[in-house]
mmCIF file of C-alpha atoms in Angstrom:
data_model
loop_
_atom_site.group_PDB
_atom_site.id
_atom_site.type_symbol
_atom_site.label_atom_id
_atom_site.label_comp_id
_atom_site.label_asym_id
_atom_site.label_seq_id
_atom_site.Cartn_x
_atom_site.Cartn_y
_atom_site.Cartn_z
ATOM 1 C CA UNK A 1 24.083 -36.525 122.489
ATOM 2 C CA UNK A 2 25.342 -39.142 119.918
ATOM 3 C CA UNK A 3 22.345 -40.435 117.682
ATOM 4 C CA UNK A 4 23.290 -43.654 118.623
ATOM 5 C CA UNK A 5 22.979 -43.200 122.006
ATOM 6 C CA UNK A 6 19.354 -42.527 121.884
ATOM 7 C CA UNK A 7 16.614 -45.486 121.767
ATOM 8 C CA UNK A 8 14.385 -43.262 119.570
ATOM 9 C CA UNK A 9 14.915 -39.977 117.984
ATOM 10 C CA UNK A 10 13.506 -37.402 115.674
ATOM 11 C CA UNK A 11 15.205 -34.658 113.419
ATOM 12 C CA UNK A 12 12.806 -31.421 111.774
ATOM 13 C CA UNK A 13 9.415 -33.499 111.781
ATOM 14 C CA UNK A 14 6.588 -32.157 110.188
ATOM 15 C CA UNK A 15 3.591 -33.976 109.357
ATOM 16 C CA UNK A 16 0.465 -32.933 107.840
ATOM 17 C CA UNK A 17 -2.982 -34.305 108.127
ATOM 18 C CA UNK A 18 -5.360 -33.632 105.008
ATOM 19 C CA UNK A 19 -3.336 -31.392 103.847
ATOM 20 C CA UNK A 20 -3.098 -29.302 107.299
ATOM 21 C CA UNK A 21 0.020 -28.730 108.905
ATOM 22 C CA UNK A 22 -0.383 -30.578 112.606
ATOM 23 C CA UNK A 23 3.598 -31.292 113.703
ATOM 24 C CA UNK A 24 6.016 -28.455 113.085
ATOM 25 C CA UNK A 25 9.561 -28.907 113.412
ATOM 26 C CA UNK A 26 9.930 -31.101 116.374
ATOM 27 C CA UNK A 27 12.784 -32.396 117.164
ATOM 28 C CA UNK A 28 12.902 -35.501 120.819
ATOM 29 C CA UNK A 29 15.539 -37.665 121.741
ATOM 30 C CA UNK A 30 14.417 -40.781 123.947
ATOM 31 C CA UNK A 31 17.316 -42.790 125.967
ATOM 32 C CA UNK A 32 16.981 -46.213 127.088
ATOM 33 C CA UNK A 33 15.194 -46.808 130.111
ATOM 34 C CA UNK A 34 13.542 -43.689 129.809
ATOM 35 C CA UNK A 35 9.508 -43.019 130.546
ATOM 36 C CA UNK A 36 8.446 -39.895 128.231
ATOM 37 C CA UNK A 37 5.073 -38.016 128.488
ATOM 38 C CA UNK A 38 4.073 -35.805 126.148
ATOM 39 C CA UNK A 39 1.123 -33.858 127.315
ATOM 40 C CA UNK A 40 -1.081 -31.457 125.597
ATOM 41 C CA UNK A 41 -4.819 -30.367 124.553
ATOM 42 C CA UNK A 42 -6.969 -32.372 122.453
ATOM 43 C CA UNK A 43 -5.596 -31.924 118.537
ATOM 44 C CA UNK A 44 -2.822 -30.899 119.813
ATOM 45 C CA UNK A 45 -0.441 -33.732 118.119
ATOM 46 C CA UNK A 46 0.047 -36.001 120.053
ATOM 47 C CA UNK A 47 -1.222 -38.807 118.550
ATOM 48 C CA UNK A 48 -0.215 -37.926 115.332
ATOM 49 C CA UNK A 49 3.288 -37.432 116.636
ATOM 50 C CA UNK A 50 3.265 -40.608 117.926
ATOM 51 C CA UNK A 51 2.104 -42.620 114.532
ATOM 52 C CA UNK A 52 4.619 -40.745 112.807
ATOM 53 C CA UNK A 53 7.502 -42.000 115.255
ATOM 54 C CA UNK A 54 5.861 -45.296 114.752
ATOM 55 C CA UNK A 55 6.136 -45.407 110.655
ATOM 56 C CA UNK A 56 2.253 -44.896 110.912
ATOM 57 C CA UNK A 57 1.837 -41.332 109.343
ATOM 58 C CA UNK A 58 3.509 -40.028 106.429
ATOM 59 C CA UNK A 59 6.097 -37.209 106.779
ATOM 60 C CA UNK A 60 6.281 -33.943 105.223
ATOM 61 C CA UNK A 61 9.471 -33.518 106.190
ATOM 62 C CA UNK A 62 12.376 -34.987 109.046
ATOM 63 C CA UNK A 63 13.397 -38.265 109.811
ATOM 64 C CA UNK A 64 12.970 -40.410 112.448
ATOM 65 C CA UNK A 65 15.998 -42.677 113.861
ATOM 66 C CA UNK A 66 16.054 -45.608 115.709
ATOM 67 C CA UNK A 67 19.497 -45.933 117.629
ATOM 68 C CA UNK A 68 21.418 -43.838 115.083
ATOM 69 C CA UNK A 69 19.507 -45.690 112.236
ATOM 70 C CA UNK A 70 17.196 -43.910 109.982
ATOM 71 C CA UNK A 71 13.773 -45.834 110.172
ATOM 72 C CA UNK A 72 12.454 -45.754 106.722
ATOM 73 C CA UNK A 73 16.236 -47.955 105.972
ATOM 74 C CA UNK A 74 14.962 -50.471 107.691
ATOM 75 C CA UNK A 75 12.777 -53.151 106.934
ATOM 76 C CA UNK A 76 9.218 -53.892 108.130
ATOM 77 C CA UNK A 77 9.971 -56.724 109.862
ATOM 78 C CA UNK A 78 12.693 -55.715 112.355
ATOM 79 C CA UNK A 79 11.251 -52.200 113.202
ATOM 80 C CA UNK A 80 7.755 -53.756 114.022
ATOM 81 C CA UNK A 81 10.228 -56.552 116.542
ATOM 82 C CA UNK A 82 12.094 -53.261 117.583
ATOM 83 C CA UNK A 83 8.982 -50.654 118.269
ATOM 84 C CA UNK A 84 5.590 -51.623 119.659
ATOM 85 C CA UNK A 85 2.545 -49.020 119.000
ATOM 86 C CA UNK A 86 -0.455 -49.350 120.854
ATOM 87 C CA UNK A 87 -3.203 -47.008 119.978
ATOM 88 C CA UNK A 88 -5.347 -45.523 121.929
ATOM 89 C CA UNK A 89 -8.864 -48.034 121.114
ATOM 90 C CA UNK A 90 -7.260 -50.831 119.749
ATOM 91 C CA UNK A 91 -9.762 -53.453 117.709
ATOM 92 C CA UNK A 92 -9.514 -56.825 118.356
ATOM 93 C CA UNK A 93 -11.638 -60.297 118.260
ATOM 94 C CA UNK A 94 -14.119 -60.428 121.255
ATOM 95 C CA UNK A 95 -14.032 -63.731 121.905
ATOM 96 C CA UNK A 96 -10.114 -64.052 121.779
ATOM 97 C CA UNK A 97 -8.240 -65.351 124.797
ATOM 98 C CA UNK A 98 -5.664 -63.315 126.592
ATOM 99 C CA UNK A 99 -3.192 -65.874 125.586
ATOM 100 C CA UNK A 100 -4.153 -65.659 121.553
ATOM 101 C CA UNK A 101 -3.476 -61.825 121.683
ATOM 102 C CA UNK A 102 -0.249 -61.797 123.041
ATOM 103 C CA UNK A 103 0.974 -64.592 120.332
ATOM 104 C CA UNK A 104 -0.382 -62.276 117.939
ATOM 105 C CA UNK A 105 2.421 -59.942 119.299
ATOM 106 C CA UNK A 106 4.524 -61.859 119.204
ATOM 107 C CA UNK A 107 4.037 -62.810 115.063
ATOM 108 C CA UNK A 108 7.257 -60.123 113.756
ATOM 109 C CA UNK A 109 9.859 -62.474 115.702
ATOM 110 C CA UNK A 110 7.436 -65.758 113.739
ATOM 111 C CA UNK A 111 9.755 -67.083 110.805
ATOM 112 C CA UNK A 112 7.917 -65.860 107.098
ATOM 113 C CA UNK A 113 5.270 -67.682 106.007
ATOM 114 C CA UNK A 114 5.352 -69.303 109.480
ATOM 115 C CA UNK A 115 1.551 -69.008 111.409
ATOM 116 C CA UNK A 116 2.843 -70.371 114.505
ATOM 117 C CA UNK A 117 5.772 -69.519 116.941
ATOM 118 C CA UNK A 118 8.741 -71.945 118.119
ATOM 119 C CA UNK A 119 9.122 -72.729 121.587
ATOM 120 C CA UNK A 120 11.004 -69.788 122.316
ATOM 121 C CA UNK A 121 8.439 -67.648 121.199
ATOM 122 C CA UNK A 122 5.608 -69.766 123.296
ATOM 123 C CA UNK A 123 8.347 -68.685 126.566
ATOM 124 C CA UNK A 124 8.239 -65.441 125.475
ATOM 125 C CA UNK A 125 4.276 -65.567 125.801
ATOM 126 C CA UNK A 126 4.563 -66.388 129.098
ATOM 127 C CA UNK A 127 7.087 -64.332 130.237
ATOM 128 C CA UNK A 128 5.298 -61.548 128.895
ATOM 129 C CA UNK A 129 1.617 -62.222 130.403
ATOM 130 C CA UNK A 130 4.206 -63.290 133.562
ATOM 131 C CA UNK A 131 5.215 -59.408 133.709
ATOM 132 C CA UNK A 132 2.069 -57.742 133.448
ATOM 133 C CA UNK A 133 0.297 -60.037 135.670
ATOM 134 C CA UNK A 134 -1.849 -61.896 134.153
ATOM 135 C CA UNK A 135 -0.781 -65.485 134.043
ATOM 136 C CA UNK A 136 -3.664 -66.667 135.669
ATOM 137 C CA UNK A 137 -5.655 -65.171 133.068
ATOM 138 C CA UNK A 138 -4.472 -66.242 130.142
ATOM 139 C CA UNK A 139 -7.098 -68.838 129.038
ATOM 140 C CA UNK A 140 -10.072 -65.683 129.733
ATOM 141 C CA UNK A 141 -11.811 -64.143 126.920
ATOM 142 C CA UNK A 142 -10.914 -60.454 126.370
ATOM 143 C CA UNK A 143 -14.602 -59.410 126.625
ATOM 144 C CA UNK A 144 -14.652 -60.508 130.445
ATOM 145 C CA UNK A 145 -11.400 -58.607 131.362
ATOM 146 C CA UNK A 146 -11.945 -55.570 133.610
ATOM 147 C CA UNK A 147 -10.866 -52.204 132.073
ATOM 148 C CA UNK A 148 -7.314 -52.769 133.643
ATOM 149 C CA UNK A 149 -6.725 -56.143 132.638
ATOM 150 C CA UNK A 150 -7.370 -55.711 129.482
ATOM 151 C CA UNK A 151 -4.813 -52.914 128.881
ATOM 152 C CA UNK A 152 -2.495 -54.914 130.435
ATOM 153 C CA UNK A 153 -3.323 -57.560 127.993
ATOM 154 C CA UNK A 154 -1.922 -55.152 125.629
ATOM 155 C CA UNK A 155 0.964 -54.192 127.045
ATOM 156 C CA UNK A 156 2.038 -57.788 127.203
ATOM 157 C CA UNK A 157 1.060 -57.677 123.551
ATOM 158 C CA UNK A 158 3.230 -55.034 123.162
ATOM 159 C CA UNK A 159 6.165 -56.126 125.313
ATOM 160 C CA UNK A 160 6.375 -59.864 123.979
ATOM 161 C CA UNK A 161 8.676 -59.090 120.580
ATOM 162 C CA UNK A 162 11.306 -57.331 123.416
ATOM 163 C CA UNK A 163 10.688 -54.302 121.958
ATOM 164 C CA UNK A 164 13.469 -51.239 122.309
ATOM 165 C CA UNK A 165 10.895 -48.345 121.884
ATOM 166 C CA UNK A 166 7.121 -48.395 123.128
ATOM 167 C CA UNK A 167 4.951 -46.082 121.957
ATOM 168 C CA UNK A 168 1.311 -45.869 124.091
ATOM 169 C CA UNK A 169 -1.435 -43.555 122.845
ATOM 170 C CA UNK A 170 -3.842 -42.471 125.877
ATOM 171 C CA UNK A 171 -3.443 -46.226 127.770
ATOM 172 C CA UNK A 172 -4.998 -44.511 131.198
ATOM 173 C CA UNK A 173 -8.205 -43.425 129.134
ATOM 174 C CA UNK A 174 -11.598 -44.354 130.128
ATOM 175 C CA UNK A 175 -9.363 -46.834 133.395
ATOM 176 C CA UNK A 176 -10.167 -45.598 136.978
ATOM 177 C CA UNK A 177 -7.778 -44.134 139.237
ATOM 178 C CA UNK A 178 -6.929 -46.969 140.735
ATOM 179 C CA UNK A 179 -5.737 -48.438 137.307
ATOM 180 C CA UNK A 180 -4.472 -45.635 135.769
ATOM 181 C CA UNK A 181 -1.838 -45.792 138.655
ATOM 182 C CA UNK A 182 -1.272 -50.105 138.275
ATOM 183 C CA UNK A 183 -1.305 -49.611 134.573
ATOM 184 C CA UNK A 184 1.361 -46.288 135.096
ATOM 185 C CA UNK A 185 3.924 -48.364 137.535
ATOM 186 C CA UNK A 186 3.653 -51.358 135.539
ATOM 187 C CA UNK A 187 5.263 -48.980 133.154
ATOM 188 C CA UNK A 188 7.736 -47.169 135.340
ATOM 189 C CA UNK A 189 8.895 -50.878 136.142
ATOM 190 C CA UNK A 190 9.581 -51.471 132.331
ATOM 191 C CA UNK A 191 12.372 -48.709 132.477
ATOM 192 C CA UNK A 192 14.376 -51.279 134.476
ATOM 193 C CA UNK A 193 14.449 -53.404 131.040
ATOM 194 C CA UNK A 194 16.087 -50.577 129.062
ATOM 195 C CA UNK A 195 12.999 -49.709 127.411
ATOM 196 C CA UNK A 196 12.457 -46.103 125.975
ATOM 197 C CA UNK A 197 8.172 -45.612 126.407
ATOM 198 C CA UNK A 198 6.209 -42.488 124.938
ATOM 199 C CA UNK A 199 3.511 -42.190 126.541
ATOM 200 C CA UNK A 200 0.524 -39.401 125.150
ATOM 201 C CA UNK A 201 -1.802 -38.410 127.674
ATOM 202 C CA UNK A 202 -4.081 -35.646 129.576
ATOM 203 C CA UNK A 203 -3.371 -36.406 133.306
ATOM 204 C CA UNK A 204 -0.935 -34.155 133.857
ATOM 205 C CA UNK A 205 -0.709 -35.346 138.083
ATOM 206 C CA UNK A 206 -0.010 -39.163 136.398
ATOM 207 C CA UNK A 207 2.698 -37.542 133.617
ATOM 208 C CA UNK A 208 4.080 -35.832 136.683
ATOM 209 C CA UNK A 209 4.356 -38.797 139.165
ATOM 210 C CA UNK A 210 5.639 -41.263 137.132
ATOM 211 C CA UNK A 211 7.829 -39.872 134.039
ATOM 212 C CA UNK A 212 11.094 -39.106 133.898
ATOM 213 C CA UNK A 213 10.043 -36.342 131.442
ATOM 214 C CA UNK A 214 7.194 -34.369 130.125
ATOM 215 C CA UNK A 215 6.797 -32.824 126.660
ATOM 216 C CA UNK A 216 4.004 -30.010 126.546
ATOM 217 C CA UNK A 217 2.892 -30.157 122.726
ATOM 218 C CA UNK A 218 0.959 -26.893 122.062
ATOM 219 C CA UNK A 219 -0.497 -26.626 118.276
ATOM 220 C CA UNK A 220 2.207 -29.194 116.980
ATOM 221 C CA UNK A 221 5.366 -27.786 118.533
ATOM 222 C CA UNK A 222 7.150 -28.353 121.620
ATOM 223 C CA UNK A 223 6.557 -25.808 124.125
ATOM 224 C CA UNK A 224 8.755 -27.297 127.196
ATOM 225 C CA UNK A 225 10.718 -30.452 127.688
ATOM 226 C CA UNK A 226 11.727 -30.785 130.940
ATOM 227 C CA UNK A 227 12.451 -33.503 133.658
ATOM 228 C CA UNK A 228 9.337 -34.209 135.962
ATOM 229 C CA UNK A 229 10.600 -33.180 138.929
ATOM 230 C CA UNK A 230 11.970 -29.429 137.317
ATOM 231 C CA UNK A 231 11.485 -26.681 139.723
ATOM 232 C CA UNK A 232 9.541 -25.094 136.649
ATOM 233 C CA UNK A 233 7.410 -27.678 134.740
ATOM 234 C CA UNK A 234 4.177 -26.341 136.797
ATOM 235 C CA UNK A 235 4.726 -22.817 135.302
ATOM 236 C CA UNK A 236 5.190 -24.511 131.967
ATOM 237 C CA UNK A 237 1.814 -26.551 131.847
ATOM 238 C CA UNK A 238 -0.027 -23.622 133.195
ATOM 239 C CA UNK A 239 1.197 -21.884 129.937
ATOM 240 C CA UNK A 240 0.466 -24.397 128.136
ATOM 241 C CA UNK A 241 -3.033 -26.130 129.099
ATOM 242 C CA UNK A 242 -6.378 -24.475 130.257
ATOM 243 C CA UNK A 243 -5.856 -25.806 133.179
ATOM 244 C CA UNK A 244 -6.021 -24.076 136.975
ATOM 245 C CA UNK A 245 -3.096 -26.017 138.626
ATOM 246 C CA UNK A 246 -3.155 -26.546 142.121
ATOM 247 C CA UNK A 247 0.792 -27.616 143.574
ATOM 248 C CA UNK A 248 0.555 -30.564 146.060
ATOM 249 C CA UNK A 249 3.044 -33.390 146.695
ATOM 250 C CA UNK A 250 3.048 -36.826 146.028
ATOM 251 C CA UNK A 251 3.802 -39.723 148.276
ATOM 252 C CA UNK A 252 7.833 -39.481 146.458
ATOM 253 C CA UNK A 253 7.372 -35.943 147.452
ATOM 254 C CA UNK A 254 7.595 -34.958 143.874
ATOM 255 C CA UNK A 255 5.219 -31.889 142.411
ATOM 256 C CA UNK A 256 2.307 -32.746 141.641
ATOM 257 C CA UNK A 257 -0.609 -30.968 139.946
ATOM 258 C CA UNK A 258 -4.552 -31.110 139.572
ATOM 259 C CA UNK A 259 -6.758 -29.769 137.339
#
């Protein structure tokens, strides 16, 4: 596959983390319209990978493209409109409205020195809040959102400067089932926009349901990459987690797996 052809992309990355070696060599190519999980154990990489595909985390070594494009050639600006990073406890103002985050996304597309969006920007607020349901809720304070609204919040955070590339770091943490699943098919839904998402997380049933991949990251390398619904991807994450996996079926009949 052409570089070019790939929303997101990584050549020979290695990344260290106080001065230990935590990424070795990987090497991911993300189309458009693609939902990506990489899965793994705790300090496994996965986060780290993820800041480093983000411009977050230096690099020892590799590069890191962004439709063909090397992402360090590229100015702050337009690769914070082009890929959104949303880490996995993000810090914000209590008292701020749902509204006042997502402008706050939307502040790359804002001209410089600018503190306030056009018009076009304000319609891209809505549309945004619009998508991930929460119109209605736009005037609330963020402190009085339920765990699910409130990472939905971000996501429309996330998704209001069109982004090509989203990058989410553990977004089903600490949500209920029931969320974990809203929060996972608002997601799936995205693809439809031409969206590449990275997703990090631990529930391997949710990686397995919803992606159209999963990457197992063992100890900073890749240990499978294969489409959810591979005849084999059970035998890989029982080689690659502790976990006992128990095979059951999904309501898309697809393979499913519990811990």
């Amino acid at each position: 596959m052409k570089l070019n052809d790939t929303a997101i992309s990584c050549r020979n990355l290695q990344i260290s983390y106080e001065a230990d070696p935590v990424i070795h060599s990987v090497d991911m190519e993300v189309t458009p319209g693609q939902l990506v999980a990489i899965i793994g154990e705790n300090a496994s990489g996965k986060s780290t990978l993820l800041r480093g595909l983000a411009r977050l985390q230096k690099l020892d070594d590799g590069d890191v493209y962004l439709r063909g494009t090397r992402c360090d050639e590229l100015h702050d600006r337009e690769f914070a409109r082009r890929v959104a990073y949303l880490p996995q406890t993000p810090s914000v103002v209590p008292d701020m409205s749902v509204r006042a985050l997502v402008e706050r996304g939307r502040t790359p597309h804002f001209p410089t020195y600018a503190v306030n969006g056009s018009a076009v920007d304000r319609v891209e607020v809505d549309n945004a809040l619009e998508q991930v349901g929460l119109t209605a809720s736009a005037d609330r304070s963020l402190k009085i959102l339920s765990g699910g609204e409130l990472q939905r919040a971000w996501v429309a955070f996330a998704l209001v400067r069109s982004p090509e590339v989203l990058l989410l770091d553990e977004p089903t943490s600490h949500l209920d089932v029931r969320y974990q699943r809203e929060l996972m098919q608002l997601l799936s839904g995205l693809k439809e926009k031409g969206i590449a998402i990275i997703v990090a997380m631990h529930d391997i049933s949710l990686a397995i349901a919803f992606a159209d991949r999963v990457i197992g990251l063992d100890s900073g390398k890749i240990a499978f990459d294969r489409f959810a619904d591979s005849e084999n991807i059970l035998e890989d994450l029982g080689n690659v987690t502790a976990f006992e996996v128990i095979i059951f079926s999904d309501y898309r009949r697809k393979p499913c797996c519990s811990a």
